[in-house]
C-alpha positions as a Markdown table, in Angstrom:
| # | Residue | x | y | z |
|---|---|---|---|---|
| 1 | Met | -0.1 | 0.1 | -0.2 |
| 2 | Asn | 1.2 | 3.4 | -1.1 |
| 3 | Gln | 1.9 | 5.5 | 1.8 |
| 4 | Ala | 0.7 | 9.3 | 1.0 |
| 5 | Pro | 4.2 | 12.0 | 1.2 |
| 6 | Phe | 4.9 | 13.4 | 4.5 |
| 7 | Asp | 4.2 | 17.1 | 4.7 |
| 8 | Pro | 8.1 | 18.1 | 5.3 |
| 9 | Arg | 7.3 | 21.0 | 7.4 |
| 10 | Asp | 4.8 | 19.2 | 9.5 |
| 11 | Phe | 7.3 | 16.0 | 10.0 |
| 12 | Arg | 10.5 | 18.8 | 11.3 |
| 13 | Arg | 8.1 | 20.4 | 13.4 |
| 14 | Thr | 6.9 | 16.7 | 14.9 |
| 15 | Leu | 10.6 | 15.9 | 15.5 |
| 16 | Gly | 11.0 | 19.5 | 16.9 |
| 17 | Gln | 9.0 | 17.7 | 20.0 |
| 18 | Phe | 12.3 | 15.8 | 20.9 |
| 19 | Pro | 15.0 | 17.7 | 22.6 |
| 20 | Thr | 18.1 | 17.8 | 21.6 |
| 21 | Gly | 21.5 | 19.4 | 22.2 |
| 22 | Val | 23.1 | 22.1 | 19.9 |
| 23 | Thr | 26.6 | 21.5 | 18.6 |
| 24 | Ile | 29.0 | 23.1 | 16.4 |
| 25 | Val | 30.9 | 20.5 | 14.3 |
| 26 | Thr | 34.0 | 21.9 | 12.5 |
| 27 | Thr | 36.5 | 20.6 | 10.6 |
| 28 | Leu | 39.5 | 21.9 | 7.8 |
| 29 | Thr | 39.7 | 22.2 | 4.5 |
| 30 | Ala | 42.6 | 20.5 | 2.1 |
| 31 | Asp | 44.4 | 23.7 | 2.0 |
| 32 | Gly | 43.7 | 25.0 | 6.0 |
| 33 | Gln | 40.3 | 26.7 | 5.7 |
| 34 | Ala | 38.3 | 26.3 | 8.8 |
| 35 | Ile | 34.9 | 25.2 | 8.1 |
| 36 | Gly | 32.0 | 24.6 | 10.9 |
| 37 | Cys | 28.4 | 24.2 | 11.0 |
| 38 | Thr | 25.3 | 24.0 | 13.8 |
| 39 | Ala | 23.9 | 20.4 | 14.0 |
| 40 | Ser | 21.7 | 18.9 | 16.3 |
| 41 | Ser | 21.8 | 15.3 | 15.0 |
| 42 | Phe | 24.6 | 14.5 | 17.2 |
| 43 | Asn | 24.2 | 11.2 | 19.4 |
| 44 | Ser | 26.6 | 8.2 | 20.5 |
| 45 | Val | 27.0 | 5.2 | 18.6 |
| 46 | Ser | 29.1 | 3.1 | 21.1 |
| 47 | Val | 31.8 | 3.1 | 24.3 |
| 48 | Asp | 33.8 | 0.0 | 23.0 |
| 49 | Pro | 35.4 | 1.7 | 20.5 |
| 50 | Pro | 34.2 | 5.2 | 21.4 |
| 51 | Leu | 32.3 | 6.4 | 18.6 |
| 52 | Val | 29.6 | 8.9 | 17.8 |
| 53 | Leu | 27.9 | 10.2 | 15.0 |
| 54 | Trp | 26.3 | 13.6 | 13.4 |
| 55 | Ser | 24.4 | 14.1 | 10.0 |
| 56 | Ile | 24.8 | 16.3 | 7.4 |
| 57 | Asp | 22.6 | 17.5 | 4.7 |
| 58 | Lys | 23.9 | 16.6 | 0.9 |
| 59 | Ser | 22.8 | 19.8 | -0.1 |
| 60 | Ser | 25.4 | 22.2 | 2.7 |
| 61 | Phe | 28.0 | 23.7 | 0.8 |
| 62 | Ser | 30.7 | 21.9 | 3.6 |
| 63 | Cys | 29.2 | 18.4 | 3.1 |
| 64 | Pro | 31.8 | 17.0 | 1.0 |
| 65 | Ile | 34.1 | 18.7 | 3.1 |
| 66 | Phe | 33.4 | 17.1 | 6.0 |
| 67 | Thr | 32.6 | 13.8 | 4.1 |
| 68 | Glu | 35.8 | 13.9 | 3.3 |
| 69 | Ala | 37.8 | 15.0 | 6.6 |
| 70 | Lys | 40.1 | 12.7 | 8.4 |
| 71 | His | 39.3 | 14.3 | 11.5 |
| 72 | Phe | 36.2 | 16.9 | 12.8 |
| 73 | Ala | 35.5 | 18.1 | 16.4 |
| 74 | Val | 32.1 | 18.2 | 18.1 |
| 75 | Asn | 31.7 | 21.4 | 20.2 |
| 76 | Val | 28.4 | 20.7 | 22.7 |
| 77 | Leu | 27.4 | 24.4 | 23.2 |
| 78 | Ser | 26.8 | 25.8 | 26.5 |
| 79 | Arg | 23.6 | 27.9 | 27.2 |
| 80 | Asp | 25.4 | 31.0 | 26.8 |
| 81 | Gln | 26.5 | 30.2 | 22.9 |
| 82 | Met | 23.4 | 30.8 | 21.7 |
| 83 | Asp | 24.4 | 33.6 | 19.2 |
| 84 | Leu | 27.7 | 31.7 | 18.2 |
| 85 | Ser | 25.0 | 29.0 | 17.2 |
| 86 | Asn | 23.0 | 31.3 | 15.1 |
| 87 | Lys | 26.3 | 32.7 | 13.2 |
| 88 | Phe | 27.2 | 29.0 | 12.3 |
| 89 | Ala | 23.8 | 28.0 | 11.3 |
| 90 | Gly | 23.7 | 30.4 | 8.6 |
| 91 | Arg | 24.8 | 30.4 | 4.9 |
| 92 | Gly | 26.8 | 32.1 | 2.5 |
| 93 | Glu | 28.9 | 34.0 | 5.2 |
| 94 | Asp | 32.5 | 33.7 | 7.0 |
| 95 | Lys | 31.5 | 32.2 | 10.0 |
| 96 | Phe | 34.9 | 32.5 | 11.9 |
| 97 | Ala | 35.2 | 36.0 | 11.4 |
| 98 | Gly | 35.6 | 37.2 | 14.6 |
| 99 | Val | 35.1 | 34.2 | 16.3 |
| 100 | Asp | 37.9 | 33.2 | 18.9 |
| 101 | Tyr | 39.2 | 29.5 | 18.5 |
| 102 | Arg | 42.0 | 27.2 | 19.0 |
| 103 | Arg | 43.3 | 24.2 | 16.7 |
| 104 | Gly | 42.4 | 20.4 | 18.2 |
| 105 | Leu | 43.1 | 17.2 | 16.7 |
| 106 | Gly | 43.4 | 17.3 | 13.2 |
| 107 | Asp | 43.8 | 21.2 | 13.3 |
| 108 | Ala | 40.0 | 21.0 | 13.8 |
| 109 | Pro | 38.4 | 24.1 | 15.5 |
| 110 | Leu | 37.6 | 24.3 | 19.2 |
| 111 | Phe | 35.6 | 26.9 | 20.8 |
| 112 | Asp | 36.2 | 28.0 | 24.6 |
| 113 | His | 33.2 | 27.9 | 27.3 |
| 114 | Cys | 31.8 | 25.0 | 25.3 |
| 115 | Ser | 29.9 | 22.0 | 27.8 |
| 116 | Ala | 31.7 | 19.3 | 26.6 |
| 117 | Gln | 33.9 | 18.6 | 23.2 |
| 118 | Phe | 34.9 | 15.7 | 21.3 |
| 119 | Glu | 38.0 | 15.2 | 19.0 |
| 120 | Cys | 37.5 | 12.7 | 16.0 |
| 121 | Gln | 38.9 | 10.7 | 13.4 |
| 122 | Thr | 36.1 | 9.9 | 10.7 |
| 123 | Trp | 35.2 | 6.3 | 11.4 |
| 124 | Gln | 33.0 | 5.7 | 8.4 |
| 125 | Val | 30.3 | 7.9 | 6.3 |
| 126 | Tyr | 27.0 | 6.2 | 5.5 |
| 127 | Glu | 24.1 | 7.6 | 3.1 |
| 128 | Gly | 20.8 | 8.5 | 4.8 |
| 129 | Gly | 18.3 | 9.5 | 2.4 |
| 130 | Asp | 18.7 | 13.1 | 1.7 |
| 131 | His | 21.9 | 13.4 | 4.6 |
| 132 | Phe | 25.1 | 11.6 | 4.9 |
| 133 | Ile | 25.9 | 10.1 | 8.6 |
| 134 | Ile | 29.6 | 10.6 | 9.8 |
| 135 | Val | 30.5 | 8.5 | 11.9 |
| 136 | Gly | 33.4 | 9.2 | 14.5 |
| 137 | Glu | 36.0 | 7.4 | 16.4 |
| 138 | Val | 36.1 | 9.7 | 19.7 |
| 139 | Leu | 40.6 | 10.4 | 20.2 |
| 140 | Ser | 39.5 | 13.1 | 22.9 |
| 141 | Tyr | 37.0 | 14.9 | 25.0 |
| 142 | Ile | 36.8 | 17.2 | 27.7 |
| 143 | Arg | 33.4 | 18.6 | 29.4 |
| 144 | Asn | 32.7 | 21.4 | 31.9 |
| 145 | Glu | 30.3 | 20.7 | 34.4 |
| 146 | Ala | 29.8 | 24.5 | 35.5 |
| 147 | Lys | 28.4 | 25.3 | 31.9 |
| 148 | Leu | 24.8 | 24.4 | 31.2 |
| 149 | Pro | 24.5 | 22.8 | 27.8 |
| 150 | Leu | 22.5 | 24.7 | 25.4 |
| 151 | Val | 18.9 | 22.8 | 24.4 |
| 152 | Phe | 16.8 | 22.4 | 21.2 |
| 153 | Thr | 13.0 | 21.7 | 21.7 |
| 154 | Gln | 9.9 | 23.0 | 19.9 |
| 155 | Gly | 11.7 | 25.2 | 17.8 |
| 156 | Gly | 13.2 | 27.3 | 20.1 |
| 157 | Tyr | 16.3 | 27.3 | 22.3 |
| 158 | Ala | 16.1 | 26.0 | 25.7 |
| 159 | Val | 17.9 | 25.3 | 29.1 |
| 160 | Ala | 18.4 | 21.8 | 30.9 |
| 161 | Met | 17.0 | 21.4 | 34.2 |
| 162 | Gln | 16.3 | 18.9 | 36.7 |
| 163 | His | 12.7 | 17.8 | 36.6 |
| 164 | Pro | 11.1 | 20.1 | 39.6 |
| 165 | Ala | 9.0 | 16.7 | 40.7 |
| 166 | Gly | 11.9 | 14.7 | 42.5 |
| 167 | Thr | 12.7 | 18.4 | 44.1 |
| 168 | His | 9.5 | 19.0 | 45.5 |
| 169 | Arg | 9.0 | 15.5 | 46.8 |
| 170 | Glu | 12.5 | 15.7 | 48.6 |
| 171 | Ile | 11.1 | 19.3 | 49.8 |
| 172 | Gln | 7.9 | 17.9 | 51.1 |
| 173 | Ala | 9.8 | 15.1 | 53.1 |
| 174 | His | 12.3 | 17.8 | 55.0 |
| 175 | Arg | 10.6 | 21.0 | 55.1 |
| 176 | Ser | 13.9 | 22.5 | 57.1 |
| 177 | Asp | 16.1 | 21.3 | 53.9 |
| 178 | Phe | 18.1 | 23.7 | 52.2 |
| 179 | Leu | 16.3 | 23.6 | 49.0 |
| 180 | Ser | 12.4 | 24.6 | 50.4 |
| 181 | Asn | 13.9 | 27.8 | 51.0 |
| 182 | Tyr | 16.4 | 28.6 | 48.3 |
| 183 | Phe | 15.4 | 31.2 | 45.9 |
| 184 | Leu | 17.2 | 29.6 | 42.6 |
| 185 | Tyr | 14.5 | 26.5 | 43.5 |
| 186 | Leu | 11.5 | 28.4 | 44.0 |
| 187 | Leu | 12.2 | 30.2 | 40.9 |
| 188 | Arg | 12.6 | 27.2 | 38.8 |
| 189 | Ser | 9.5 | 25.8 | 40.2 |
| 190 | Ala | 7.4 | 27.9 | 39.9 |
| 191 | Tyr | 8.2 | 28.7 | 35.9 |
| 192 | Thr | 7.8 | 24.8 | 35.3 |
| 193 | Cys | 4.8 | 24.6 | 36.6 |
| 194 | Tyr | 3.4 | 27.7 | 35.8 |
| 195 | Ser | 4.4 | 26.9 | 32.0 |
| 196 | Ser | 3.2 | 23.6 | 32.4 |
| 197 | Lys | -0.5 | 24.8 | 32.8 |
| 198 | Leu | -0.3 | 27.7 | 30.6 |
| 199 | Tyr | 1.1 | 25.9 | 26.9 |
| 200 | Pro | -1.6 | 22.9 | 27.3 |
| 201 | Leu | -4.3 | 26.0 | 27.1 |
| 202 | Leu | -3.1 | 27.7 | 24.1 |
| 203 | Ser | -2.7 | 24.4 | 22.5 |
| 204 | Glu | -6.3 | 23.6 | 23.4 |
| 205 | His | -8.2 | 26.4 | 22.9 |
| 206 | Tyr | -6.4 | 27.8 | 19.7 |
| 207 | Gln | -3.9 | 25.3 | 18.7 |
| 208 | Val | -1.2 | 27.4 | 19.0 |
| 209 | Ser | 2.5 | 25.7 | 19.5 |
| 210 | Pro | 4.7 | 27.5 | 22.0 |
| 211 | Glu | 7.2 | 28.7 | 19.1 |
| 212 | Glu | 3.7 | 30.2 | 17.8 |
| 213 | Trp | 2.9 | 32.1 | 21.1 |
| 214 | Arg | 6.8 | 33.4 | 21.5 |
| 215 | Thr | 6.1 | 34.8 | 17.8 |
| 216 | Leu | 2.4 | 36.5 | 18.2 |
| 217 | Thr | 3.3 | 37.7 | 21.1 |
| 218 | Val | 6.3 | 39.8 | 19.8 |
| 219 | Met | 4.3 | 40.6 | 16.9 |
| 220 | Ala | 1.7 | 42.2 | 19.3 |
| 221 | Gln | 4.5 | 45.1 | 19.9 |
| 222 | Thr | 6.3 | 45.0 | 17.0 |
| 223 | Pro | 3.3 | 44.1 | 13.7 |
| 224 | Asn | 5.7 | 44.6 | 11.3 |
| 225 | Ile | 9.2 | 43.3 | 11.8 |
| 226 | Asn | 12.5 | 42.1 | 10.3 |
| 227 | Leu | 12.9 | 37.9 | 10.1 |
| 228 | Gln | 16.3 | 38.0 | 11.9 |
| 229 | Gln | 14.9 | 40.6 | 14.5 |
| 230 | Leu | 12.0 | 38.2 | 14.8 |
| 231 | Ala | 14.4 | 34.8 | 15.5 |
| 232 | Asn | 16.4 | 37.4 | 18.1 |
| 233 | Asp | 13.4 | 38.3 | 19.8 |
| 234 | Thr | 11.9 | 34.4 | 20.1 |
| 235 | Ala | 15.2 | 33.0 | 20.5 |
| 236 | Gln | 15.0 | 30.8 | 17.4 |
| 237 | Pro | 17.6 | 30.0 | 15.1 |
| 238 | Leu | 17.0 | 31.6 | 11.9 |
| 239 | Ala | 16.2 | 29.1 | 10.1 |
| 240 | Gln | 13.7 | 27.8 | 12.3 |
| 241 | Ser | 12.2 | 31.7 | 12.9 |
| 242 | Glu | 11.7 | 31.5 | 8.8 |
| 243 | Glu | 9.3 | 27.9 | 9.5 |
| 244 | Thr | 7.6 | 29.0 | 11.8 |
| 245 | Val | 6.6 | 32.1 | 9.8 |
| 246 | Asn | 6.0 | 30.0 | 7.0 |
| 247 | Trp | 3.7 | 27.6 | 8.8 |
| 248 | Met | 1.9 | 30.8 | 10.5 |
| 249 | Leu | 1.8 | 31.9 | 7.0 |
| 250 | Ser | -0.4 | 29.2 | 5.7 |
| 251 | Lys | -2.8 | 29.9 | 8.3 |
| 252 | Gly | -2.9 | 33.5 | 7.5 |
| 253 | Trp | -1.9 | 34.7 | 10.9 |
| 254 | Val | 1.3 | 37.0 | 8.9 |
| 255 | Thr | 2.3 | 37.8 | 5.7 |
| 256 | Phe | 6.3 | 37.5 | 4.7 |
| 257 | Cys | 7.9 | 39.6 | 1.9 |
| 258 | Cys | 11.0 | 37.4 | 0.8 |
| 259 | Ala | 12.6 | 40.6 | -0.9 |
| 260 | Asp | 13.1 | 42.5 | 2.3 |
| 261 | Ser | 12.6 | 39.4 | 5.6 |
| 262 | Gln | 9.7 | 41.6 | 6.4 |
| 263 | Val | 6.9 | 39.9 | 8.6 |
| 264 | Thr | 3.7 | 41.4 | 9.1 |
| 265 | Ile | 0.5 | 40.6 | 11.3 |
| 266 | Thr | -2.3 | 40.1 | 9.7 |
| 267 | Asp | -5.6 | 40.7 | 11.0 |
| 268 | Ser | -6.5 | 37.8 | 11.5 |
| 269 | Gly | -3.3 | 36.9 | 13.2 |
| 270 | Arg | -3.9 | 40.6 | 15.5 |
| 271 | Ala | -7.3 | 39.2 | 16.4 |
| 272 | Leu | -6.1 | 35.9 | 17.3 |
| 273 | Cys | -3.1 | 37.2 | 19.4 |
| 274 | Glu | -5.3 | 39.4 | 21.4 |
| 275 | Gln | -7.6 | 36.1 | 22.6 |
| 276 | Leu | -4.1 | 34.8 | 23.0 |
| 277 | Leu | -3.3 | 37.6 | 25.4 |
| 278 | Asn | -6.4 | 37.6 | 27.0 |
| 279 | Leu | -5.9 | 34.0 | 27.7 |
| 280 | Ala | -2.7 | 34.9 | 29.3 |
| 281 | Gln | -4.1 | 37.3 | 31.4 |
| 282 | Glu | -6.8 | 35.3 | 32.8 |
| 283 | His | -4.4 | 32.8 | 33.5 |
| 284 | Glu | -2.1 | 35.1 | 35.4 |
| 285 | Lys | -4.6 | 36.4 | 37.2 |
| 286 | Glu | -5.8 | 33.0 | 38.6 |
| 287 | Ile | -2.5 | 32.5 | 39.3 |
| 288 | Leu | -1.5 | 35.1 | 41.2 |
| 289 | Asn | -4.5 | 35.4 | 42.8 |
| 290 | His | -2.7 | 33.2 | 45.6 |
| 291 | Val | -0.9 | 36.1 | 46.7 |
| 292 | Gly | -3.0 | 38.7 | 46.0 |
| 293 | Ile | -2.8 | 42.3 | 44.0 |
| 294 | Asp | -0.4 | 43.9 | 46.1 |
| 295 | His | 2.0 | 41.4 | 46.6 |
| 296 | Ala | 1.4 | 40.6 | 42.9 |
| 297 | Glu | 2.9 | 43.5 | 41.6 |
| 298 | Gln | 5.4 | 43.8 | 44.5 |
| 299 | Leu | 6.6 | 40.4 | 43.0 |
| 300 | Lys | 6.6 | 42.1 | 39.8 |
| 301 | Ser | 8.9 | 44.5 | 40.5 |
| 302 | Asp | 11.1 | 42.5 | 42.5 |
| 303 | Leu | 12.0 | 40.1 | 39.8 |
| 304 | Lys | 12.2 | 42.9 | 37.2 |
| 305 | Thr | 14.5 | 44.5 | 39.9 |
| 306 | Ile | 16.6 | 41.1 | 39.8 |
| 307 | Cys | 17.0 | 40.6 | 36.1 |
| 308 | Asp | 18.6 | 44.2 | 35.6 |
| 309 | Ala | 20.8 | 43.0 | 38.1 |
| 310 | Leu | 21.6 | 39.8 | 36.5 |
| 311 | Ala | 21.9 | 40.9 | 33.1 |
């Protein structure tokens, strides 16, 4: 029985439900030019021998360079390296311009401040549909546990955090414990519980995904915006932001001019945005009723002060 072909955008969107780390894989050309690209397809293969893999689009400019390279390095990015990820996710530019790096095994570029790094020699290259799967044998590796890894999920960047359920159980069992009154853990628990209630509401009532929600809230304030600025404001890679915009375009929520990369919210998008903001405000009111209006306003003010102080 013939199966109907997948919608590529919808398929990628569904794959985005599986969180991944973010890496920049680097190597050198035959004439010594540094090459790198952002990849989230990195994974482990074997411990003995130590093997890892990643995949590269066959249409990529750097594809033949990586498939023929003898060595490559995998830089696992930390939460502070979102801009670096975006830079190496682009096309048609000198990605290493203005970027500091050192050379590792096989002279493959290594960046500072990464969460981990793997220096590899190419072990095998396999066909994989429209990609090549590159397997490398790890010759050297380092990790920096002080650097939280950057995560990509549901069309945007995120950070990995311990699930609050386990911590909550520990706190309930030991009420005098340090964590029960530690500000960072309380903030994290509040955020996780809050968002776990809000996002299902957006999906249930309006079939809006988290990345569409972020895009629409930005465009509520800036109804006509450049795609690159939109990507920055929504913490999305440029390519992913463009995909989100195209998805919203098919729903009639925005228009997109490729010539100048301008995204404009439509009347239906503006109407939807108003409904979403109303829902979010009602949800916020329900949550903050637990502390009262006066305390809620003071809480917001205090959090803004802390954010400004730490920025």
